[in-house]
Coordinates of C-alpha atoms and ligand atoms in Angstrom, one line a residue:
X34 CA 0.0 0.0 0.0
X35 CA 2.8 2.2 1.4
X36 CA 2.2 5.7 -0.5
X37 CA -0.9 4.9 -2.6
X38 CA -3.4 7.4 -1.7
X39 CA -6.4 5.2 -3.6
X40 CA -6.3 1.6 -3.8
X41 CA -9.2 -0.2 -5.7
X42 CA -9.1 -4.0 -5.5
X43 CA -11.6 -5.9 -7.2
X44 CA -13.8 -2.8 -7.8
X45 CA -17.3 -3.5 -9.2
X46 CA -20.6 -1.9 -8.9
X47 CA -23.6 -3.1 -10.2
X48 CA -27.0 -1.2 -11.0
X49 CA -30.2 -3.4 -10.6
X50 CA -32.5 -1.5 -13.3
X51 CA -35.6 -4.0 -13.0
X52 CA -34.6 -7.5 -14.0
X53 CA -31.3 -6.0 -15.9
X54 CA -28.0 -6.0 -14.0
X55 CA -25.8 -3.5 -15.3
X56 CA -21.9 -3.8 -14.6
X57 CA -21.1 -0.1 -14.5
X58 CA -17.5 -1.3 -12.8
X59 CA -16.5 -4.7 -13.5
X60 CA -13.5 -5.5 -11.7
X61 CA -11.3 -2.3 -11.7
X62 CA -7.7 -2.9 -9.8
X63 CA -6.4 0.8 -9.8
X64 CA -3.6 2.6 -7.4
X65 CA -2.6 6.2 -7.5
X66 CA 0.3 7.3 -5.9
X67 CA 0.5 10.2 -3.9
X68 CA 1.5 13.6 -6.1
X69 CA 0.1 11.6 -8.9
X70 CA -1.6 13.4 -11.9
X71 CA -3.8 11.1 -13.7
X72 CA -6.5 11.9 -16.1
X73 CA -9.7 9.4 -17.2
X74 CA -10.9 9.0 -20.8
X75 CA -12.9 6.7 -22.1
X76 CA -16.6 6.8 -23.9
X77 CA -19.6 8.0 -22.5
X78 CA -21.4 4.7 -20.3
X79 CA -17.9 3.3 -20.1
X80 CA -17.7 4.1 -16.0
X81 CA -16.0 7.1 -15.5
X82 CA -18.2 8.5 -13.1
X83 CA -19.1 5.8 -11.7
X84 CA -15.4 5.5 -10.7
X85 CA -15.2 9.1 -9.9
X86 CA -18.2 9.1 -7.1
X87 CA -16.5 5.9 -6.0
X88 CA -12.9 7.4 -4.9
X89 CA -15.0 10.4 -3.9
X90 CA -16.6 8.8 -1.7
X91 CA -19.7 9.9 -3.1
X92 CA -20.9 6.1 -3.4
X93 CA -19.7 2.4 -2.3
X94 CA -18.8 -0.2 -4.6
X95 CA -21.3 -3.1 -4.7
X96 CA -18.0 -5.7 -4.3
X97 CA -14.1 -5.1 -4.2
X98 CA -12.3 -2.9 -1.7
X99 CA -11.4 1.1 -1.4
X100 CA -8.6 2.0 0.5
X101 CA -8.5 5.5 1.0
X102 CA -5.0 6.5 2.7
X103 CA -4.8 2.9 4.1
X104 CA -8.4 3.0 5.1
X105 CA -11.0 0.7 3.8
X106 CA -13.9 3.0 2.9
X107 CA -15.8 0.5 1.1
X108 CA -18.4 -0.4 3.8
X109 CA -18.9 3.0 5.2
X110 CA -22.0 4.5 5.7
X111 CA -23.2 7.7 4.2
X112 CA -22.7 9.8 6.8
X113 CA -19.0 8.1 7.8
X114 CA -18.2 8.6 3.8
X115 CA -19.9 12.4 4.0
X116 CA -17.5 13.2 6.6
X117 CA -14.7 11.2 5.4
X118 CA -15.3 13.3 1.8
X119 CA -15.4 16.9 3.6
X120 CA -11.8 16.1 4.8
X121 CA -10.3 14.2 2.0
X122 CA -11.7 15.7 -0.9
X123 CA -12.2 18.7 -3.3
X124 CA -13.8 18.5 -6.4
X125 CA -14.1 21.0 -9.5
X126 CA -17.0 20.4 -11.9
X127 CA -17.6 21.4 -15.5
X128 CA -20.2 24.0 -14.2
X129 CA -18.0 25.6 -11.9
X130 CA -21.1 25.0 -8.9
X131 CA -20.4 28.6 -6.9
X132 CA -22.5 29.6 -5.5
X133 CA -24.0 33.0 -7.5
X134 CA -25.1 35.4 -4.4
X135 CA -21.7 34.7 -2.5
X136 CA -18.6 36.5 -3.2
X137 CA -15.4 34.7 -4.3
X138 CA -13.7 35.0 -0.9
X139 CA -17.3 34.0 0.9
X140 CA -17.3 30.9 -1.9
X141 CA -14.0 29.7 -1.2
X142 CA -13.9 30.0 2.5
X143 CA -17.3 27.6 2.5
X144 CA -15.4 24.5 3.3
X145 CA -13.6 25.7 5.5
X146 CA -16.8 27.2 7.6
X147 CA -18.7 23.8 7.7
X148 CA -15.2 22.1 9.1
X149 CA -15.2 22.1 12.9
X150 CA -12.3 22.2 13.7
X151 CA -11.1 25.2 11.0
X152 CA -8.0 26.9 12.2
X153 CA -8.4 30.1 13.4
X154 CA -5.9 31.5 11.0
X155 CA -8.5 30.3 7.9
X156 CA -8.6 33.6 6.6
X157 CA -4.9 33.7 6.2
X158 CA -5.5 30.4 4.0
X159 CA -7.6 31.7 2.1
X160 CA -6.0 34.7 1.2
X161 CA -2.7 33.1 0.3
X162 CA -4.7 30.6 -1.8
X163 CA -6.4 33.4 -3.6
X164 CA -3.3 34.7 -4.2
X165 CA -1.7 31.8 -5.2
X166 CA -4.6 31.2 -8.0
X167 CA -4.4 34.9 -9.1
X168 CA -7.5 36.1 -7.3
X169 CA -6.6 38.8 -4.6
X170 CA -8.1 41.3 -6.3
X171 CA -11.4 39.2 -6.8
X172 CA -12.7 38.8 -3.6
X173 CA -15.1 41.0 -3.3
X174 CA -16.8 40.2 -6.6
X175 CA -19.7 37.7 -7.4
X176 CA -19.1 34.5 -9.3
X177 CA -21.3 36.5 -12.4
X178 CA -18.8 39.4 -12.4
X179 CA -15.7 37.1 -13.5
X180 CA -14.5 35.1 -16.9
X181 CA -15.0 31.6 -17.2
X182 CA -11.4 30.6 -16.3
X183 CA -11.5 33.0 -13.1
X184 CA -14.7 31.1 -12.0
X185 CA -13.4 27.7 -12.5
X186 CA -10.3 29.1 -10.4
X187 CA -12.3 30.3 -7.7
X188 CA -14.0 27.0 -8.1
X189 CA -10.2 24.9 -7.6
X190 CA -9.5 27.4 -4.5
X191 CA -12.7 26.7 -2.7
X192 CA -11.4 22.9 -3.5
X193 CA -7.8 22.8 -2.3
X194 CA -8.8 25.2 0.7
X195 CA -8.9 22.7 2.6
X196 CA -5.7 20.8 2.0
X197 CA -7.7 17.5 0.8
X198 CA -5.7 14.6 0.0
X199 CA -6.9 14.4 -3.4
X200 CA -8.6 16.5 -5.9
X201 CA -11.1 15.2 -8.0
X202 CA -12.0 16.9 -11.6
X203 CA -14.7 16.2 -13.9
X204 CA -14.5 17.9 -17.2
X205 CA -13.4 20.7 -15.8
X206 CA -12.6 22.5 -19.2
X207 CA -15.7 21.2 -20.2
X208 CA -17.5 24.7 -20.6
X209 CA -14.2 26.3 -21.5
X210 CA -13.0 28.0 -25.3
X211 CA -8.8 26.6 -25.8
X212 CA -7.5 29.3 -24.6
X213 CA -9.4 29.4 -21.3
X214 CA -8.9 25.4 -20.9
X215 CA -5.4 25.9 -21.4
X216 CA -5.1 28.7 -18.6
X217 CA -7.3 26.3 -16.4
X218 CA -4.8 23.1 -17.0
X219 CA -2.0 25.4 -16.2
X220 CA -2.9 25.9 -12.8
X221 CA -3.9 22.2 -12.2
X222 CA -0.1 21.5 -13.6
X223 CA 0.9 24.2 -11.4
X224 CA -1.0 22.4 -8.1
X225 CA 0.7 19.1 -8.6
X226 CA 4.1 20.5 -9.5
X227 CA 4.7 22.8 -7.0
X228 CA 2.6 21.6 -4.1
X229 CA 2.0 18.1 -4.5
X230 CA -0.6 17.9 -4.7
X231 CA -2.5 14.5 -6.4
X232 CA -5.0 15.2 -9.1
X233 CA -7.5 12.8 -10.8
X234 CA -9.3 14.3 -13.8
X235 CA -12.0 13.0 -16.0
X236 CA -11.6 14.7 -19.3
X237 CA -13.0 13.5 -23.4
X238 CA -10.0 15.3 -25.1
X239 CA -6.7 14.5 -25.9
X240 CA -5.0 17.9 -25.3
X241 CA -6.2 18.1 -22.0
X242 CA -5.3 14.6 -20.7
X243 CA -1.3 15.4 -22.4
X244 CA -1.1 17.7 -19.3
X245 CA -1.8 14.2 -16.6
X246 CA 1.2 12.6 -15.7
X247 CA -1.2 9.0 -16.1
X248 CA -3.7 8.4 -18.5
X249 CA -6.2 5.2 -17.8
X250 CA -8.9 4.4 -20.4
X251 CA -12.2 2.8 -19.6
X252 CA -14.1 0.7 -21.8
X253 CA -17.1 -1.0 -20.7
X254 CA -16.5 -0.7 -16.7
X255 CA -13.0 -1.6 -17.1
X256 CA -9.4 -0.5 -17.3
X257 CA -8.7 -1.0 -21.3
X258 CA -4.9 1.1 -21.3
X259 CA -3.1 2.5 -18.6
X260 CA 0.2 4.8 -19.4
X261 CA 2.2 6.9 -18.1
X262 CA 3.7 10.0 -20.1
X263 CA 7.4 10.2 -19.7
Ligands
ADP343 P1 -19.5 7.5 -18.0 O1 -19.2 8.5 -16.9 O2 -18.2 6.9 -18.5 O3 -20.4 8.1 -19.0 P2 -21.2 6.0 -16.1 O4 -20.3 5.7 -14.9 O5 -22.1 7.2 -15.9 O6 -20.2 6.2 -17.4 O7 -22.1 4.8 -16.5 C1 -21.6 3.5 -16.6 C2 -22.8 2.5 -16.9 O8 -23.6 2.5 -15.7 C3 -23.7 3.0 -18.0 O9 -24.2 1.9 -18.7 C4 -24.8 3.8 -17.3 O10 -26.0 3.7 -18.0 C5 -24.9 3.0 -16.0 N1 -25.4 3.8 -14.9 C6 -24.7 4.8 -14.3 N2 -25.4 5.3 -13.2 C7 -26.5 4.5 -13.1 C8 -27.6 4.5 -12.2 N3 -27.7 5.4 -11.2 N4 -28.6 3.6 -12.4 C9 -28.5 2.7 -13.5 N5 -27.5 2.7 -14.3 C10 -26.5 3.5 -14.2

């Protein structure tokens, strides 16, 4: 296990649609090592997010273990795998999901508000997150006074505000032109380069999966290629 951060053994999950039994995971063996960049292609219905709400501990597999940091998360409850999630893991969406009547410093410092235990100096976290993703002068301003990119950024601060052990993306350039998706992928880059910290992205193009470190392919619920970029 030593410095995997997820460990999948054996992964399947199974959706009961009537009398059908449909194999949305079928067996899917998968470690990522910590400071790991790895992006997900793969065809629409071929498991992605499935997999994605799985190491987000958004859902449990139906057989096969998670380890989470050494943990076995596979037979937690909901509200053990809510809490589990609010500590663990950010997550940036295609839609950016701010929230519209909140300003970017109020958006970004959520997480750290519903945390109990949020250091005193949060502020101070948030501040030199902000400036790290090129937002200082942002924070007074609502989500529909910004570009695209600048939302989505606010969206990866109010992510890694918390120092989560992994960062989960899906699409996140989704809703992006090139040039935007390129400035968005840059600071993801950025994030695992400088600070470490371990990325998973679910992405349908090419030029955004170059920047992973990893790319797996799914077909069908399972791992079809796995490779790493030199
Ligand atoms: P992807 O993200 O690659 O498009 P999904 O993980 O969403 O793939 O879906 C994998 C398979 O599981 C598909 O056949 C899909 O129809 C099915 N599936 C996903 N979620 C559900 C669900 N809640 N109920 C029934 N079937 C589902």
């Amino acid at each position: 296990m030593g410095d995997d951060i997820v460990l999948l053994e054996t992964v399947y999950k199974t959706y009961s649609l009537g009398e059908v039994e449909i194999a949305a995971l079928g067996g899917v063996s998968l470690a990522i090592k910590k400071g790991d960049f790895v992006a997900i292609m793969g065809p629409s219905g071929s498991g992605k997010s499935t997999l994605m709400n799985i190491i987000g501990c958004l859902d449990s597999p139906t057989k096969g273990a998670y380890y989470l940091e050494g943990v076995d998360v596979s037979r937690f409850s909901k509200n053990k795998l809510a809490e589990i999630r609010g500590k663990k893991i950010g997550f940036v969406f295609q839609n950016f999901n701010l929230l519209s009547r909140t300003t970017v410093l109020e958006n970004i410092e959520l997480p750290l508000i519903y945390h109990k235990n949020a250091p005193k100096t949060y502020l101070d976290r948030v501040r030199q997150i902000m400036t790290t993703l090129g937002l200082d002068k942002r924070e007074k301003n609502y989500p529909n006074q910004l570009s695209g990119g600048q939302q989505q950024r606010v969206a990866i601060a109010r992510a890694i505000v918390n120092n989560p052990t992994l960062l989960l993306a899906d699409e996140p350039t989704g809703n992006l032109d090139s040039a935007t998706s390129k400035e968005v992928m840059d600071v993801f880059s950025s994030l695992n380069q400088k600070l470490g910290i371990t990325i998973l992205l679910v992405t349908h193009e090419e030029d955004i999966a170059r920047y992973a470190r990893r790319v797996i392919v799914f077909k069908d619920g399972k791992i079809l290629k796995d490779t790493h970029t030199p």
